[in-house]
Tab-separated table of C-alpha atoms and ligand atoms in Angstrom:
chain	number	residue	atom	x	y	z
N	351	MET	CA	-4.922	-14.564	12.259
N	352	ARG	CA	-2.304	-13.624	14.865
N	353	LEU	CA	1.292	-12.624	14.228
N	354	THR	CA	3.798	-14.618	16.259
N	355	ALA	CA	6.038	-12.973	18.852
N	356	ALA	CA	8.951	-13.448	16.423
N	357	GLN	CA	7.041	-11.694	13.617
N	358	LEU	CA	6.117	-8.808	15.905
N	359	ALA	CA	9.743	-8.484	17.020
N	360	ALA	CA	10.938	-8.552	13.379
N	361	PHE	CA	8.401	-5.879	12.464
N	362	ARG	CA	9.621	-3.614	15.272
N	363	THR	CA	13.295	-4.159	14.379
N	364	GLU	CA	13.199	-4.155	10.576
N	365	GLY	CA	10.102	-2.024	9.968
N	366	PHE	CA	8.328	-4.502	7.670
N	367	LEU	CA	7.088	-8.065	7.320
N	368	ILE	CA	6.938	-10.229	4.196
N	369	LEU	CA	4.211	-12.884	4.535
N	370	PRO	CA	4.452	-15.500	1.733
N	371	GLY	CA	1.169	-17.193	0.756
N	372	LEU	CA	-1.052	-15.054	2.976
N	373	PHE	CA	-3.710	-15.174	0.244
N	374	SER	CA	-4.404	-18.285	-1.833
N	375	ARG	CA	-4.340	-18.582	-5.606
N	376	ALA	CA	-8.179	-18.806	-5.604
N	377	GLU	CA	-8.400	-15.558	-3.607
N	378	VAL	CA	-5.916	-13.806	-5.887
N	379	ASP	CA	-7.974	-14.910	-8.901
N	380	VAL	CA	-11.056	-13.226	-7.378
N	381	LEU	CA	-9.048	-10.017	-6.815
N	382	ARG	CA	-7.538	-10.067	-10.292
N	383	ALA	CA	-10.901	-10.616	-11.992
N	384	GLU	CA	-12.005	-7.142	-10.863
N	385	VAL	CA	-9.007	-5.310	-12.283
N	386	PRO	CA	-9.966	-4.864	-15.967
N	387	ARG	CA	-13.310	-3.270	-15.027
N	388	LEU	CA	-11.728	-0.976	-12.429
N	389	PHE	CA	-8.919	0.128	-14.745
N	390	THR	CA	-11.310	1.025	-17.574
N	391	ASP	CA	-13.485	3.205	-15.312
N	392	ASP	CA	-13.438	6.827	-16.388
N	393	SER	CA	-12.674	8.012	-12.847
N	394	PRO	CA	-10.410	10.694	-11.362
N	395	ALA	CA	-9.404	7.969	-8.892
N	396	ASN	CA	-7.538	6.229	-11.758
N	397	ILE	CA	-4.262	8.108	-12.032
N	398	ARG	CA	-2.285	7.478	-15.205
N	399	GLU	CA	1.435	7.203	-15.907
N	400	LYS	CA	3.123	10.345	-17.156
N	401	ILE	CA	4.587	8.759	-20.302
N	402	SER	CA	2.446	5.796	-21.358
N	403	GLY	CA	-0.945	6.930	-20.034
N	404	GLU	CA	-1.527	3.455	-18.552
N	405	VAL	CA	-3.180	3.292	-15.119
N	406	ARG	CA	-0.479	3.869	-12.507
N	407	THR	CA	-2.674	3.713	-9.442
N	408	ALA	CA	-6.385	3.007	-9.047
N	409	MET	CA	-7.678	4.428	-5.773
N	410	GLY	CA	-10.810	4.386	-3.636
N	411	LEU	CA	-11.275	0.704	-4.402
N	412	HIS	CA	-13.286	-0.142	-1.279
N	413	LEU	CA	-15.990	2.196	-2.636
N	414	ARG	CA	-15.790	0.912	-6.213
N	415	SER	CA	-15.797	-2.858	-5.779
N	416	GLU	CA	-17.470	-5.290	-3.361
N	417	VAL	CA	-14.443	-7.577	-3.685
N	418	TYR	CA	-12.028	-4.833	-2.584
N	419	ALA	CA	-14.459	-3.620	0.105
N	420	ARG	CA	-14.164	-7.131	1.533
N	421	LEU	CA	-10.386	-7.261	1.130
N	422	CYS	CA	-10.103	-4.061	3.217
N	423	ARG	CA	-11.989	-5.852	6.000
N	424	HIS	CA	-10.187	-9.152	5.599
N	425	PRO	CA	-9.185	-10.641	8.959
N	426	ARG	CA	-5.736	-11.536	7.596
N	427	PHE	CA	-5.153	-7.780	7.176
N	428	VAL	CA	-7.226	-6.278	9.993
N	429	GLU	CA	-6.200	-8.602	12.819
N	430	PRO	CA	-2.413	-8.186	12.398
N	431	ALA	CA	-2.933	-4.413	12.062
N	432	ARG	CA	-4.937	-4.355	15.307
N	433	GLN	CA	-2.257	-6.449	16.979
N	434	ILE	CA	0.635	-4.202	15.867
N	435	LEU	CA	-1.180	-0.960	16.693
N	436	GLY	CA	-2.760	-2.194	19.937
N	437	THR	CA	-6.218	-0.881	19.068
N	438	ASP	CA	-9.384	-2.170	17.378
N	439	ARG	CA	-10.344	1.354	16.346
N	440	LEU	CA	-8.815	1.621	12.859
N	441	TYR	CA	-10.228	3.272	9.748
N	442	ILE	CA	-9.586	2.682	6.072
N	443	GLN	CA	-7.383	5.592	5.032
N	444	GLN	CA	-6.621	4.499	1.475
N	445	ALA	CA	-7.248	1.458	-0.739
N	446	LYS	CA	-5.559	1.189	-4.120
N	447	ILE	CA	-3.829	-0.952	-6.712
N	448	ASN	CA	-0.443	0.212	-7.901
N	449	ALA	CA	-0.092	-1.264	-11.358
N	450	LYS	CA	3.265	-1.316	-13.045
N	451	VAL	CA	2.485	-2.370	-16.541
N	452	ALA	CA	5.097	-4.380	-18.461
N	453	PHE	CA	7.721	-2.201	-20.219
N	454	THR	CA	6.148	1.108	-19.136
N	455	GLY	CA	5.358	1.068	-15.389
N	456	GLU	CA	7.216	3.986	-13.804
N	457	ALA	CA	9.184	4.194	-10.555
N	458	TRP	CA	8.108	5.228	-7.062
N	459	GLN	CA	10.870	7.451	-5.715
N	460	TRP	CA	12.422	6.933	-2.271
N	461	HIS	CA	9.885	8.070	0.285
N	462	TYR	CA	8.086	7.142	3.462
N	463	ASP	CA	4.305	7.371	3.663
N	464	PHE	CA	4.023	9.562	6.756
N	465	ALA	CA	5.651	12.479	4.926
N	466	THR	CA	2.562	12.668	2.698
N	467	HIS	CA	0.070	11.758	5.424
N	468	HIS	CA	1.432	14.531	7.645
N	469	ALA	CA	2.114	17.260	5.074
N	470	GLU	CA	-1.034	16.791	3.001
N	471	ASP	CA	-3.573	15.496	5.510
N	472	GLY	CA	-2.316	16.661	8.906
N	473	VAL	CA	-2.064	13.125	10.315
N	474	PRO	CA	-0.443	13.731	13.722
N	475	GLU	CA	1.710	10.623	14.287
N	476	PRO	CA	3.447	8.016	12.072
N	477	LEU	CA	1.203	5.132	13.125
N	478	ALA	CA	-0.569	4.087	9.917
N	479	LEU	CA	0.253	0.692	8.440
N	480	ASN	CA	0.533	-0.112	4.753
N	481	LEU	CA	-0.685	-3.661	3.957
N	482	HIS	CA	-0.013	-5.073	0.513
N	483	VAL	CA	-0.942	-8.183	-1.391
N	484	PHE	CA	0.737	-9.062	-4.672
N	485	LEU	CA	-1.740	-9.576	-7.514
N	486	ASP	CA	1.072	-10.724	-9.823
N	487	ASP	CA	4.264	-12.615	-9.119
N	488	VAL	CA	6.788	-9.960	-8.075
N	489	THR	CA	10.406	-10.615	-9.035
N	490	GLU	CA	13.635	-8.651	-9.192
N	491	HIS	CA	12.717	-7.797	-12.793
N	492	ASN	CA	9.255	-6.224	-12.691
N	493	GLY	CA	9.645	-3.258	-10.362
N	494	PRO	CA	9.523	-4.709	-6.825
N	495	LEU	CA	9.394	-2.604	-3.683
N	496	ILE	CA	12.726	-2.038	-1.988
N	497	PHE	CA	12.785	-1.338	1.752
N	498	ILE	CA	15.608	0.289	3.693
N	499	ARG	CA	15.789	-2.054	6.653
N	500	GLY	CA	15.412	-0.281	9.997
N	501	SER	CA	15.037	3.182	8.439
N	502	HIS	CA	11.943	3.832	10.582
N	503	HIS	CA	14.169	4.079	13.680
N	504	ASP	CA	15.641	7.291	12.276
N	505	GLY	CA	12.263	9.010	12.629
N	506	PRO	CA	10.691	11.152	9.918
N	507	ALA	CA	13.518	12.218	7.566
N	508	ALA	CA	13.488	15.585	5.784
N	509	THR	CA	11.453	15.447	2.567
N	510	ALA	CA	10.655	17.604	-0.453
N	511	LEU	CA	7.606	17.512	-2.704
N	512	ASP	CA	8.483	16.062	-6.118
N	513	THR	CA	5.844	17.002	-8.683
N	514	GLN	CA	8.043	16.324	-11.731
N	515	THR	CA	9.395	12.788	-11.783
N	516	THR	CA	6.078	10.987	-12.210
N	517	SER	CA	2.407	11.881	-12.580
N	518	TYR	CA	1.907	11.365	-8.825
N	519	ALA	CA	3.236	14.157	-6.583
N	520	LEU	CA	5.196	12.585	-3.733
N	521	TRP	CA	7.113	13.809	-0.689
N	522	THR	CA	10.512	12.218	-1.285
N	523	VAL	CA	13.710	11.620	0.672
N	524	ASP	CA	17.004	12.961	-0.738
N	525	ASN	CA	19.855	10.772	-1.967
N	526	GLU	CA	22.193	11.694	0.876
N	527	THR	CA	19.680	10.473	3.471
N	528	VAL	CA	18.926	7.328	1.449
N	529	ALA	CA	22.660	6.572	1.212
N	530	ARG	CA	23.164	7.017	4.957
N	531	LEU	CA	20.150	4.875	5.887
N	532	ALA	CA	20.933	2.191	3.294
N	533	LYS	CA	24.537	1.880	4.460
N	534	ALA	CA	23.303	1.466	8.029
N	535	GLY	CA	20.450	-0.993	7.470
N	536	GLY	CA	20.842	-2.459	4.002
N	537	LEU	CA	18.228	-2.842	1.278
N	538	VAL	CA	15.638	-5.608	1.112
N	539	THR	CA	13.726	-6.373	-2.080
N	540	ALA	CA	10.171	-7.559	-1.403
N	541	MET	CA	9.502	-10.401	-3.842
N	542	GLY	CA	7.280	-13.453	-4.012
N	543	PRO	CA	4.466	-15.152	-5.872
N	544	ALA	CA	1.021	-13.590	-6.188
N	545	GLY	CA	-0.695	-13.833	-2.802
N	546	THR	CA	2.405	-12.746	-0.867
N	547	ALA	CA	1.608	-9.946	1.585
N	548	LEU	CA	3.650	-7.109	3.082
N	549	ILE	CA	3.095	-4.985	6.161
N	550	PHE	CA	5.186	-1.868	6.712
N	551	GLY	CA	5.068	1.204	8.861
N	552	ASP	CA	4.627	4.885	8.134
N	553	CYS	CA	8.283	5.929	8.586
N	554	LEU	CA	9.932	3.083	6.664
N	555	VAL	CA	11.820	4.490	3.673
N	556	HIS	CA	11.027	2.569	0.486
N	557	GLY	CA	10.758	2.931	-3.272
N	558	SER	CA	10.535	0.855	-6.428
N	559	PRO	CA	12.180	1.014	-9.872
N	560	SER	CA	10.414	1.157	-13.188
N	561	ASN	CA	9.218	-2.047	-14.831
N	562	MET	CA	11.379	-2.713	-17.896
N	563	SER	CA	10.341	-6.354	-17.980
N	564	PRO	CA	7.678	-7.970	-20.181
N	565	TRP	CA	5.715	-8.925	-17.029
N	566	ASP	CA	3.004	-6.792	-15.415
N	567	ARG	CA	3.289	-6.099	-11.709
N	568	SER	CA	0.149	-5.121	-9.775
N	569	ILE	CA	0.079	-4.765	-5.995
N	570	PHE	CA	-2.931	-3.948	-3.828
N	571	SER	CA	-2.242	-1.539	-0.952
N	572	LEU	CA	-4.439	-0.814	2.069
N	573	ILE	CA	-3.566	1.869	4.600
N	574	LEU	CA	-5.160	1.484	8.020
N	575	ASN	CA	-4.773	4.271	10.584
N	576	PRO	CA	-5.967	4.551	14.203
N	577	ILE	CA	-9.091	6.718	14.437
N	578	ALA	CA	-7.386	8.595	17.287
N	579	ASN	CA	-4.699	9.589	14.744
N	580	ALA	CA	-7.068	10.619	11.936
N	581	GLN	CA	-6.372	13.322	9.400
N	582	THR	CA	-6.908	16.915	10.548
N	583	ARG	CA	-6.779	18.541	7.079
N	584	PHE	CA	-9.222	17.663	4.338
N	585	ALA	CA	-7.700	19.160	1.199
N	586	ARG	CA	-7.123	15.906	-0.702
N	587	PRO	CA	-9.955	13.997	-2.396
N	588	ASP	CA	-11.643	11.193	-0.483
N	589	PHE	CA	-10.049	8.567	-2.750
N	590	LYS	CA	-6.588	9.676	-1.563
N	591	HIS	CA	-7.549	9.838	2.099
N	592	HIS	CA	-10.937	8.374	3.003
N	593	GLN	CA	-12.874	10.754	5.243
N	594	ASP	CA	-15.119	8.163	6.896
N	595	PHE	CA	-13.600	7.180	10.227
N	596	THR	CA	-15.955	4.266	10.932
N	597	PRO	CA	-13.982	1.489	12.662
N	598	VAL	CA	-13.133	-1.342	10.307
N	599	VAL	CA	-14.658	-4.654	11.440
N	600	PRO	CA	-13.092	-7.900	10.183
N	601	LEU	CA	-15.228	-10.250	8.082
N	602	ALA	CA	-15.100	-14.045	7.910
N	603	ASP	CA	-11.854	-15.598	6.727
N	604	ASP	CA	-13.485	-16.914	3.517
N	605	CYS	CA	-15.049	-13.544	2.626
N	606	LEU	CA	-13.298	-13.289	-0.749
N	607	LEU	CA	-14.605	-16.688	-1.820
N	608	THR	CA	-18.238	-15.949	-1.003
N	609	VAL	CA	-18.790	-12.741	-2.977
N	610	PRO	CA	-22.219	-13.014	-4.676
N	611	ALA	CA	-21.878	-13.201	-8.461
N	612	ALA	CA	-24.222	-10.216	-8.829
N	613	ALA	CA	-21.737	-8.048	-6.902
N	614	THR	CA	-19.030	-8.537	-9.508
N	615	ALA	CA	-21.146	-8.294	-12.648
E	1534	LIG	O1	3.778	0.081	-5.722
E	1534	LIG	C1	4.927	0.511	-5.541
E	1534	LIG	O2	5.869	0.120	-6.183
E	1534	LIG	C2	5.189	1.535	-4.494
E	1534	LIG	C3	4.139	1.541	-3.437
E	1534	LIG	C4	4.433	2.485	-2.352
E	1534	LIG	O3	5.432	3.115	-2.300
E	1534	LIG	C5	3.463	2.640	-1.298
E	1534	LIG	O4	2.445	1.928	-1.263
E	1534	LIG	O5	3.703	3.509	-0.425
């Protein structure tokens, strides 16, 4: 799969792409079928919400599931990432599902990913890409991501580590900066049916509100980073930043539909 010149230009200008229907309903069904097993694992890679105790984020998925190992090597993710970054030498930095369970899923504060990648892992440059696929329909009601259009042009904003708001410590951007960037670029809510994909860059400021609705909202997120820009600090667990810098090689386009039954039992 190749992005068009118009998509590449939009990515550079706005900092993100929304790709409706990138994955089919049949592919989403394969991805969703793995979720109950993964969420009931007694694993430190399943991080729970502060209030409800429901799974907030389930990490390290490419090591815990053949289906998600394949998704991380899916050509509809890997080829656009190679195209944007201009290199075939990318590694899987992180693979997770952010669940936002109906009524209780908590917010992700305003942040950009490079703040964490740099401060925690010593990633030198803001090159990593975050590639999402919606596992549920995402609407204005169930805690969608909100992007600040063009905020990546401002470069890495000042951040502070917030260990209080949720169970997941995050380097966050202050309200004054958010207000300035939002007035300049506007906010875009990333919505669409299950199977919709997103690609956004490491300096794009984004966040998402809590899920007050009666509808679950799960989104898979893959971070791919150039091997030449790999982490230089190794303090975080492997499930937060994978320490194997083997180049990711794309599989066949139908790889999610050919998973042997034994691999999902
Ligand atoms: O799942 C969400 O709502 C937030 C995800 C996010 O901020 C991220 O992947 O960096």
